[in-house]
CSV table of C-alpha atoms in Angstrom, one decimal:
chain,number,residue,atom,x,y,z
G,202,UNK,CA,-95.3,103.6,137.8
G,203,UNK,CA,-96.7,103.4,141.4
G,204,UNK,CA,-93.2,102.5,142.7
G,205,UNK,CA,-92.0,106.0,141.8
G,206,UNK,CA,-94.4,107.5,144.4
G,207,UNK,CA,-92.9,105.8,147.5
G,208,UNK,CA,-91.8,106.9,150.9
G,209,UNK,CA,-88.7,108.6,149.6
G,210,UNK,CA,-90.7,110.6,147.0
G,211,UNK,CA,-93.1,112.0,149.7
G,212,UNK,CA,-90.3,112.7,152.0
G,213,UNK,CA,-87.9,114.3,149.6
G,214,UNK,CA,-89.6,114.9,146.2
G,215,UNK,CA,-92.2,117.5,147.0
G,216,UNK,CA,-90.0,120.5,147.7
G,217,UNK,CA,-88.5,121.7,150.9
G,218,UNK,CA,-91.3,120.6,153.1
G,219,UNK,CA,-91.9,116.8,153.3
G,220,UNK,CA,-95.4,115.8,152.4
G,221,UNK,CA,-95.7,113.8,155.6
G,222,UNK,CA,-95.7,117.1,157.6
G,223,UNK,CA,-99.5,117.9,157.6
G,224,UNK,CA,-99.4,121.3,159.2
G,225,UNK,CA,-98.1,123.0,156.1
G,226,UNK,CA,-100.1,121.0,153.6
G,227,UNK,CA,-103.4,121.1,155.5
G,228,UNK,CA,-103.2,125.0,155.4
G,229,UNK,CA,-102.0,125.0,151.7
G,230,UNK,CA,-104.8,122.7,150.5
G,231,UNK,CA,-107.3,124.5,152.7
G,232,UNK,CA,-106.6,127.6,150.7
G,233,UNK,CA,-107.0,125.7,147.4
G,234,UNK,CA,-110.3,124.2,148.6
G,235,UNK,CA,-111.5,127.7,149.6
G,236,UNK,CA,-110.8,128.9,146.1
G,237,UNK,CA,-112.4,125.9,144.4
G,238,UNK,CA,-115.6,126.3,146.5
G,239,UNK,CA,-115.7,130.1,145.9
G,240,UNK,CA,-115.1,130.0,142.2
G,241,UNK,CA,-116.7,126.7,141.0
G,242,UNK,CA,-119.3,125.8,143.7
G,243,UNK,CA,-118.9,122.1,143.1
G,244,UNK,CA,-121.3,119.5,144.7
G,245,UNK,CA,-119.0,116.6,144.0
G,246,UNK,CA,-115.3,116.3,143.3
G,247,UNK,CA,-112.9,113.5,142.3
G,248,UNK,CA,-109.3,114.3,143.1
G,249,UNK,CA,-107.3,112.1,140.7
G,250,UNK,CA,-103.9,111.9,142.2
G,251,UNK,CA,-105.0,112.6,145.7
G,252,UNK,CA,-101.8,111.4,147.4
G,253,UNK,CA,-102.5,111.7,151.1
G,254,UNK,CA,-105.9,113.2,150.7
G,255,UNK,CA,-105.3,116.7,152.0
G,256,UNK,CA,-107.4,118.3,149.3
G,257,UNK,CA,-110.2,115.7,149.6
G,258,UNK,CA,-110.4,116.3,153.4
G,259,UNK,CA,-110.4,120.1,153.0
G,260,UNK,CA,-113.2,119.9,150.4
G,261,UNK,CA,-115.2,117.6,152.7
G,262,UNK,CA,-114.7,120.1,155.6
G,263,UNK,CA,-116.3,122.7,153.3
G,264,UNK,CA,-119.4,120.6,152.6
G,265,UNK,CA,-118.3,119.2,149.2
G,266,UNK,CA,-118.8,115.5,148.5
G,267,UNK,CA,-115.2,114.7,147.6
G,268,UNK,CA,-113.4,111.5,146.7
G,269,UNK,CA,-109.9,110.7,145.8
G,270,UNK,CA,-107.9,108.1,143.9
G,271,UNK,CA,-104.2,107.6,143.6
G,272,UNK,CA,-101.7,105.0,142.4
G,273,UNK,CA,-99.3,105.4,145.3
G,274,UNK,CA,-99.7,102.5,147.7
G,275,UNK,CA,-97.5,104.3,150.2
G,276,UNK,CA,-99.6,107.5,150.3
G,277,UNK,CA,-103.0,105.9,150.3
G,278,UNK,CA,-102.2,103.0,152.8
G,279,UNK,CA,-100.5,105.3,155.3
G,280,UNK,CA,-102.2,108.6,155.0
G,281,UNK,CA,-104.9,108.7,152.4
G,282,UNK,CA,-107.9,107.6,154.5
G,283,UNK,CA,-110.0,109.8,152.1
G,284,UNK,CA,-108.6,108.1,149.0
G,285,UNK,CA,-108.5,104.7,147.4
G,286,UNK,CA,-105.6,103.2,145.5
G,287,UNK,CA,-105.9,102.5,141.7
G,288,UNK,CA,-103.9,99.6,140.3
G,289,UNK,CA,-104.5,100.8,136.8
G,290,UNK,CA,-100.8,101.6,136.2
G,291,UNK,CA,-99.5,98.4,137.8
G,292,UNK,CA,-98.8,96.6,134.6
């Protein structure tokens, strides 16, 4: 399954704005993180499917102990410094 979430997916499969263009996504996930913090007040968060770690980074910027995991070797190895790769689906 991890082969589905490759470079082409993150460049073409996430709508009109490639996922590799952080300006848009940092702002987008920043708004989501603001809402999560305001409504839920979490101390710790695990973002399962973190991709490039935008939400994890935004939550950490807001004082939340946030972690991420993803199956995409492409996203995690190139961009997801906040996330780790799970090989659970590599069977």
